[in-house]
Amino acid sequence: LPPPTDVVDAARSLWSTGELQSHILVSLRRIAIGFVIGSAIGLAFGFAVGLSRIAEGLFDRTLQMVRALPHLALVPLLIAAFGIGELPKVLLVTLGVIFPVYLNTVSGIRTVDEKLIQLGRSYGLGRGQLIREVIVPGAMPMILTGIRYALGVAWLTLVVAETIATREGIGYLAQNGREMLRNERIVLAIVLYAGAGLLADQITRFIEARVLRWNPNYRKGDR
């Protein structure tokens, strides 16, 4: 392994040329697009299946079969279908995000206390109000756990996506370091991935603390 000073020097050199900032922004853009699309799809299917037995019969088995496929093994197929541009990389991130969000959303909805739902009905809440006032708040801890886990999976997926047929991104920085026998660049890329993952986790924790401030388990000082 290179000494830390070499890694710092490599970061300083790449930063001075603007190359490091460019790689970071490209990776963040890929994560942001893939995560937003994957989360939206996962939440949509999760709420549909969690709230409707008909939707469960229509979608759940198919989603479970797709989930069993190692989506990273789809890389050659995605490249053959869409080329080596941005789309295959974003699709991989999207696939990595969908299923953690979907599974946790379904689980969260189905673990809402039935007595709370009955209480809401006894107060005259309609279906829409019941979902908004009782089911969504009750399922939110599990949903946010799924989102938090999906962020980690997104970065893991991006590591692989960015080492295949790309000229930009943190993964390309690592790949380029390997080809040029520049181990300090490889370590720098690993540090950047780790830092990005930590930052994403902290942001999710902050959102959890805000959204779930009514829950005593998420109040400041309890975690």
Tab-separated table of C-alpha atoms in Angstrom:
chain	number	residue	atom	x	y	z
A	1	LEU	CA	0.000	0.000	0.000
A	2	PRO	CA	1.231	3.522	-0.699
A	3	PRO	CA	1.956	5.774	2.260
A	4	PRO	CA	-0.801	8.260	3.164
A	5	THR	CA	1.364	11.146	1.984
A	6	ASP	CA	1.357	9.743	-1.567
A	7	VAL	CA	-2.437	9.471	-1.490
A	8	VAL	CA	-2.743	13.068	-0.278
A	9	ASP	CA	-0.294	14.234	-2.960
A	10	ALA	CA	-2.294	12.418	-5.645
A	11	ALA	CA	-5.508	14.017	-4.412
A	12	ARG	CA	-3.876	17.458	-4.357
A	13	SER	CA	-2.493	17.006	-7.871
A	14	LEU	CA	-5.809	15.812	-9.327
A	15	TRP	CA	-7.667	18.574	-7.512
A	16	SER	CA	-5.388	21.291	-8.894
A	17	THR	CA	-6.139	20.179	-12.459
A	18	GLY	CA	-9.880	19.890	-11.808
A	19	GLU	CA	-9.871	16.192	-12.689
A	20	LEU	CA	-10.833	15.019	-9.200
A	21	GLN	CA	-13.816	17.355	-8.950
A	22	SER	CA	-14.994	16.191	-12.366
A	23	HIS	CA	-14.836	12.498	-11.395
A	24	ILE	CA	-16.678	13.130	-8.123
A	25	LEU	CA	-19.449	15.125	-9.798
A	26	VAL	CA	-19.945	12.467	-12.484
A	27	SER	CA	-20.289	9.726	-9.854
A	28	LEU	CA	-22.668	11.839	-7.765
A	29	ARG	CA	-24.804	12.516	-10.826
A	30	ARG	CA	-25.045	8.803	-11.620
A	31	ILE	CA	-25.939	7.971	-8.033
A	32	ALA	CA	-28.528	10.746	-7.802
A	33	ILE	CA	-30.329	9.811	-11.027
A	34	GLY	CA	-30.279	6.067	-10.383
A	35	PHE	CA	-31.276	6.459	-6.738
A	36	VAL	CA	-34.214	8.779	-7.445
A	37	ILE	CA	-35.576	6.551	-10.223
A	38	GLY	CA	-35.011	3.330	-8.263
A	39	SER	CA	-36.557	4.736	-5.077
A	40	ALA	CA	-39.608	5.991	-6.955
A	41	ILE	CA	-40.160	2.605	-8.590
A	42	GLY	CA	-39.544	0.731	-5.343
A	43	LEU	CA	-41.942	2.946	-3.394
A	44	ALA	CA	-44.626	2.721	-6.076
A	45	PHE	CA	-44.537	-1.074	-6.204
A	46	GLY	CA	-44.100	-1.301	-2.433
A	47	PHE	CA	-47.224	0.723	-1.672
A	48	ALA	CA	-49.218	-1.042	-4.370
A	49	VAL	CA	-48.307	-4.531	-3.132
A	50	GLY	CA	-48.481	-3.601	0.536
A	51	LEU	CA	-51.959	-2.110	0.241
A	52	SER	CA	-53.540	-4.430	-2.324
A	53	ARG	CA	-53.720	-8.208	-2.521
A	54	ILE	CA	-54.569	-7.867	-6.208
A	55	ALA	CA	-51.342	-5.926	-6.839
A	56	GLU	CA	-49.451	-8.543	-4.846
A	57	GLY	CA	-50.780	-11.272	-7.120
A	58	LEU	CA	-49.903	-9.264	-10.216
A	59	PHE	CA	-46.436	-7.985	-9.347
A	60	ASP	CA	-44.825	-9.670	-6.355
A	61	ARG	CA	-43.820	-12.990	-7.936
A	62	THR	CA	-42.318	-11.270	-10.955
A	63	LEU	CA	-40.403	-8.819	-8.774
A	64	GLN	CA	-39.108	-11.635	-6.585
A	65	MET	CA	-37.827	-13.499	-9.658
A	66	VAL	CA	-36.085	-10.388	-10.958
A	67	ARG	CA	-34.654	-9.728	-7.483
A	68	ALA	CA	-33.071	-13.186	-7.479
A	69	LEU	CA	-31.065	-12.306	-10.585
A	70	PRO	CA	-27.581	-10.915	-9.833
A	71	HIS	CA	-28.031	-7.557	-11.512
A	72	LEU	CA	-24.279	-7.092	-11.815
A	73	ALA	CA	-24.267	-10.124	-14.106
A	74	LEU	CA	-26.485	-8.107	-16.447
A	75	VAL	CA	-23.611	-5.738	-17.259
A	76	PRO	CA	-22.681	-7.418	-20.589
A	77	LEU	CA	-26.341	-7.475	-21.655
A	78	LEU	CA	-26.855	-3.820	-20.749
A	79	ILE	CA	-23.737	-2.800	-22.652
A	80	ALA	CA	-24.872	-4.826	-25.679
A	81	ALA	CA	-28.337	-3.243	-25.528
A	82	PHE	CA	-27.482	0.368	-24.660
A	83	GLY	CA	-23.803	0.783	-25.486
A	84	ILE	CA	-21.134	2.121	-23.150
A	85	GLY	CA	-22.723	5.472	-22.339
A	86	GLU	CA	-24.372	6.664	-19.146
A	87	LEU	CA	-27.595	4.654	-19.461
A	88	PRO	CA	-26.193	1.205	-18.471
A	89	LYS	CA	-24.515	2.665	-15.386
A	90	VAL	CA	-27.655	4.487	-14.258
A	91	LEU	CA	-29.747	1.359	-14.916
A	92	LEU	CA	-27.438	-0.737	-12.741
A	93	VAL	CA	-27.730	1.727	-9.881
A	94	THR	CA	-31.507	1.813	-10.366
A	95	LEU	CA	-31.747	-1.980	-10.198
A	96	GLY	CA	-29.644	-2.006	-7.052
A	97	VAL	CA	-31.963	0.512	-5.366
A	98	ILE	CA	-35.409	-0.816	-6.327
A	99	PHE	CA	-35.535	-4.005	-4.286
A	100	PRO	CA	-34.331	-2.806	-0.849
A	101	VAL	CA	-36.854	0.031	-1.029
A	102	TYR	CA	-39.610	-2.255	-2.320
A	103	LEU	CA	-39.136	-4.995	0.281
A	104	ASN	CA	-38.875	-2.622	3.231
A	105	THR	CA	-41.891	-0.624	2.083
A	106	VAL	CA	-44.051	-3.749	1.825
A	107	SER	CA	-42.782	-5.014	5.173
A	108	GLY	CA	-43.337	-1.633	6.823
A	109	ILE	CA	-46.927	-1.377	5.614
A	110	ARG	CA	-47.785	-4.898	6.706
A	111	THR	CA	-46.296	-4.489	10.167
A	112	VAL	CA	-48.452	-1.461	11.019
A	113	ASP	CA	-50.482	-2.318	14.113
A	114	GLU	CA	-53.914	-3.513	13.002
A	115	LYS	CA	-55.442	-1.954	16.121
A	116	LEU	CA	-54.309	1.484	14.965
A	117	ILE	CA	-55.970	0.913	11.600
A	118	GLN	CA	-59.199	-0.179	13.304
A	119	LEU	CA	-59.022	2.884	15.556
A	120	GLY	CA	-58.652	5.126	12.524
A	121	ARG	CA	-61.675	3.540	10.908
A	122	SER	CA	-63.677	3.986	14.099
A	123	TYR	CA	-62.904	7.726	13.901
A	124	GLY	CA	-64.369	7.793	10.421
A	125	LEU	CA	-61.162	8.064	8.412
A	126	GLY	CA	-61.559	7.210	4.752
A	127	ARG	CA	-59.090	5.024	2.879
A	128	GLY	CA	-56.985	7.954	1.729
A	129	GLN	CA	-56.881	9.518	5.175
A	130	LEU	CA	-56.134	6.149	6.746
A	131	ILE	CA	-53.147	5.663	4.468
A	132	ARG	CA	-51.896	9.210	5.037
A	133	GLU	CA	-52.506	9.497	8.782
A	134	VAL	CA	-51.924	5.950	10.042
A	135	ILE	CA	-50.269	3.576	7.570
A	136	VAL	CA	-47.580	5.863	6.137
A	137	PRO	CA	-46.336	7.135	9.551
A	138	GLY	CA	-46.397	3.592	10.927
A	139	ALA	CA	-44.450	2.209	7.961
A	140	MET	CA	-42.001	5.124	7.738
A	141	PRO	CA	-39.253	3.630	9.967
A	142	MET	CA	-39.020	0.555	7.725
A	143	ILE	CA	-39.242	2.650	4.566
A	144	LEU	CA	-36.367	4.873	5.675
A	145	THR	CA	-34.355	1.803	6.652
A	146	GLY	CA	-34.839	0.507	3.113
A	147	ILE	CA	-33.762	3.836	1.644
A	148	ARG	CA	-30.711	3.906	3.881
A	149	TYR	CA	-29.737	0.384	2.862
A	150	ALA	CA	-30.443	1.154	-0.803
A	151	LEU	CA	-27.962	4.039	-0.707
A	152	GLY	CA	-25.210	1.642	0.323
A	153	VAL	CA	-26.188	-0.824	-2.404
A	154	ALA	CA	-26.209	2.019	-4.931
A	155	TRP	CA	-22.593	2.884	-4.190
A	156	LEU	CA	-21.558	-0.784	-4.310
A	157	THR	CA	-23.223	-1.121	-7.695
A	158	LEU	CA	-21.601	2.041	-8.970
A	159	VAL	CA	-18.147	0.692	-8.087
A	160	VAL	CA	-18.633	-2.103	-10.604
A	161	ALA	CA	-20.446	0.035	-13.167
A	162	GLU	CA	-17.670	2.622	-13.236
A	163	THR	CA	-14.900	0.092	-13.826
A	164	ILE	CA	-16.486	-1.097	-17.069
A	165	ALA	CA	-16.222	0.886	-20.285
A	166	THR	CA	-16.079	4.382	-18.844
A	167	ARG	CA	-13.818	7.392	-18.995
A	168	GLU	CA	-15.257	9.331	-16.071
A	169	GLY	CA	-16.092	8.795	-12.419
A	170	ILE	CA	-14.384	7.606	-9.270
A	171	GLY	CA	-14.375	4.024	-10.551
A	172	TYR	CA	-12.505	5.122	-13.653
A	173	LEU	CA	-9.953	6.772	-11.391
A	174	ALA	CA	-9.354	3.410	-9.677
A	175	GLN	CA	-9.241	1.548	-12.995
A	176	ASN	CA	-6.812	4.060	-14.454
A	177	GLY	CA	-4.610	3.752	-11.367
A	178	ARG	CA	-4.512	-0.034	-11.785
A	179	GLU	CA	-3.549	0.208	-15.444
A	180	MET	CA	-0.833	2.768	-14.718
A	181	LEU	CA	0.369	0.932	-11.568
A	182	ARG	CA	-0.504	4.028	-9.519
A	183	ASN	CA	-1.669	2.445	-6.271
A	184	GLU	CA	-2.136	5.815	-4.606
A	185	ARG	CA	-4.964	6.546	-7.068
A	186	ILE	CA	-6.636	3.243	-6.281
A	187	VAL	CA	-6.501	3.980	-2.545
A	188	LEU	CA	-7.759	7.509	-3.191
A	189	ALA	CA	-10.762	6.112	-5.081
A	190	ILE	CA	-11.494	3.719	-2.195
A	191	VAL	CA	-11.326	6.586	0.299
A	192	LEU	CA	-13.673	8.660	-1.866
A	193	TYR	CA	-16.195	5.818	-2.091
A	194	ALA	CA	-16.015	5.265	1.664
A	195	GLY	CA	-16.430	8.980	2.376
A	196	ALA	CA	-19.384	9.260	-0.014
A	197	GLY	CA	-21.048	6.252	1.593
A	198	LEU	CA	-20.544	7.697	5.077
A	199	LEU	CA	-21.900	11.084	4.012
A	200	ALA	CA	-24.973	9.472	2.427
A	201	ASP	CA	-25.608	7.478	5.599
A	202	GLN	CA	-25.336	10.574	7.784
A	203	ILE	CA	-27.748	12.474	5.549
A	204	THR	CA	-30.229	9.601	5.841
A	205	ARG	CA	-29.832	9.571	9.624
A	206	PHE	CA	-30.558	13.306	9.696
A	207	ILE	CA	-33.690	12.817	7.594
A	208	GLU	CA	-34.790	9.967	9.869
A	209	ALA	CA	-34.369	12.175	12.934
A	210	ARG	CA	-36.503	14.899	11.334
A	211	VAL	CA	-39.226	12.764	9.812
A	212	LEU	CA	-39.518	10.428	12.812
A	213	ARG	CA	-39.116	12.973	15.590
A	214	TRP	CA	-42.482	11.798	16.968
A	215	ASN	CA	-40.945	8.353	17.559
A	216	PRO	CA	-39.030	8.148	20.877
A	217	ASN	CA	-36.504	5.755	19.319
A	218	TYR	CA	-35.386	8.453	16.876
A	219	ARG	CA	-35.209	11.418	19.198
A	220	LYS	CA	-31.909	13.133	19.702
A	221	GLY	CA	-29.777	11.377	22.266
A	222	ASP	CA	-31.675	8.094	22.061
A	223	ARG	CA	-29.592	6.595	19.273
